[in-house]
Coordinates of C-alpha atoms in Angstrom, one line a residue:
V1 CA 0.2 -0.4 0.3
G2 CA 1.6 3.6 -1.2
D3 CA 5.1 3.3 -2.2
G4 CA 4.7 5.8 -4.2
A5 CA 5.8 4.3 -7.5
S6 CA 2.5 4.2 -9.4
G7 CA 0.1 6.8 -11.6
G8 CA 2.3 9.8 -11.2
H9 CA 1.9 10.1 -7.6
S10 CA 5.3 12.0 -6.8
G11 CA 3.4 13.4 -4.4
Y12 CA 3.0 10.4 -2.0
T13 CA 5.6 9.8 -1.0
N14 CA 8.4 12.0 1.0
S15 CA 12.1 10.5 1.9
G16 CA 10.1 6.5 2.1
Y17 CA 7.4 7.4 4.7
S18 CA 4.0 7.6 3.1
V19 CA 2.1 11.0 3.8
Y20 CA 0.1 9.1 6.7
E21 CA 2.8 8.1 8.0
E22 CA 4.3 11.2 8.6
E23 CA 0.9 12.8 9.8
N24 CA 1.1 10.1 12.5
D25 CA 4.5 10.7 13.1
R26 CA 3.7 14.7 13.6
L27 CA 0.6 13.8 16.3
T28 CA 2.4 10.9 17.8
E29 CA 4.6 14.4 18.4
S30 CA 2.4 16.5 19.7
L31 CA 0.7 13.6 21.4
R32 CA 3.9 13.2 23.9
T33 CA 4.3 17.1 24.4
K34 CA 0.9 17.1 25.8
V35 CA 1.3 13.9 28.0
S36 CA 4.4 15.5 28.9
A37 CA 3.1 18.9 29.9
I38 CA 0.0 16.6 31.8
K39 CA 2.6 14.6 33.5
S40 CA 4.7 17.5 34.5
L41 CA 1.3 19.3 35.8
T42 CA 0.5 16.4 37.9
I43 CA 3.4 16.5 39.4
E44 CA 2.9 20.0 40.6
I45 CA -0.4 19.2 41.8
Q46 CA 0.8 16.3 43.8
T47 CA 3.5 18.8 45.2
E48 CA 0.9 21.9 46.3
V49 CA -1.3 18.9 48.1
K50 CA 1.4 17.8 50.0
N51 CA 2.3 21.1 51.1
Q52 CA -1.0 22.1 51.6
N53 CA -2.0 18.8 53.5
K54 CA 1.2 19.4 55.6
M55 CA -0.1 23.0 56.4
L56 CA -3.3 21.8 57.1
S57 CA -1.7 19.2 59.6
E58 CA 0.1 21.9 61.1
M59 CA -2.9 24.5 61.1
D60 CA -5.0 22.1 63.6
N61 CA -2.3 20.7 65.9
D62 CA -2.3 24.8 67.0
F63 CA -6.2 24.4 66.8
D64 CA -5.7 21.5 68.8
S65 CA -3.4 23.9 71.4
A66 CA -5.1 26.5 71.6
G67 CA -8.9 24.6 72.5
G68 CA -6.6 23.1 75.4
L69 CA -5.1 26.4 76.4
L70 CA -8.9 27.8 76.3
G71 CA -10.3 24.7 78.1
A72 CA -8.4 25.7 81.0
T73 CA -8.6 29.3 81.0
M74 CA -12.6 28.3 81.2
G75 CA -11.6 26.3 84.0
R76 CA -10.3 28.4 86.1
L77 CA -12.6 30.8 85.3
R78 CA -15.7 28.5 86.8
M79 CA -13.7 27.8 89.5
L80 CA -13.1 31.9 90.0
S81 CA -16.4 32.3 89.8
R82 CA -17.6 29.3 92.4
G83 CA -15.3 30.6 95.0
S84 CA -14.8 33.0 97.5
Q85 CA -13.3 35.1 94.9
T86 CA -16.5 36.5 94.0
K87 CA -15.8 40.1 94.8
L88 CA -12.7 39.8 93.0
L89 CA -14.2 39.0 90.0
C90 CA -16.4 41.7 90.2
Y91 CA -13.6 44.7 90.8
M92 CA -11.7 43.3 87.7
M93 CA -14.9 43.7 85.4
L94 CA -15.9 47.1 86.7
F95 CA -12.3 48.4 86.6
A96 CA -12.2 46.8 83.1
L97 CA -15.4 48.8 82.4
F98 CA -14.2 51.9 83.5
V99 CA -10.7 51.5 81.2
F100 CA -13.3 51.0 78.4
F101 CA -15.0 54.2 79.1
V102 CA -11.9 56.1 79.9
V103 CA -10.2 55.2 76.9
Y104 CA -13.3 55.8 74.7
W105 CA -13.8 59.3 76.5
I106 CA -9.7 59.8 75.5
I107 CA -10.6 58.5 71.5
K108 CA -14.1 61.0 71.8
L109 CA -12.6 64.0 73.1
R110 CA -10.2 63.9 69.5

């Protein structure tokens, strides 16, 4: 099939390859280029996913430690409110309210 020796089709062959073989080679090279690009993109996505998973793991650890700290603080506040130090808590709240109003007043004067 198509060695180019018949019927005046001198353009049918080109250095021993048929037109179809050349087209097939060109398409194969195009496909190889596209597969290579997809492969490099996939490797980049894999690297990004690994980095994101590492970051999420670190954030999970940070949230766990913050949750533990908050839980301990809430436990101390409960203990403070139950104990005989209720007056101290009221004084601290009144002092914080006083400081808030002083700062508000200073900002309002500007």
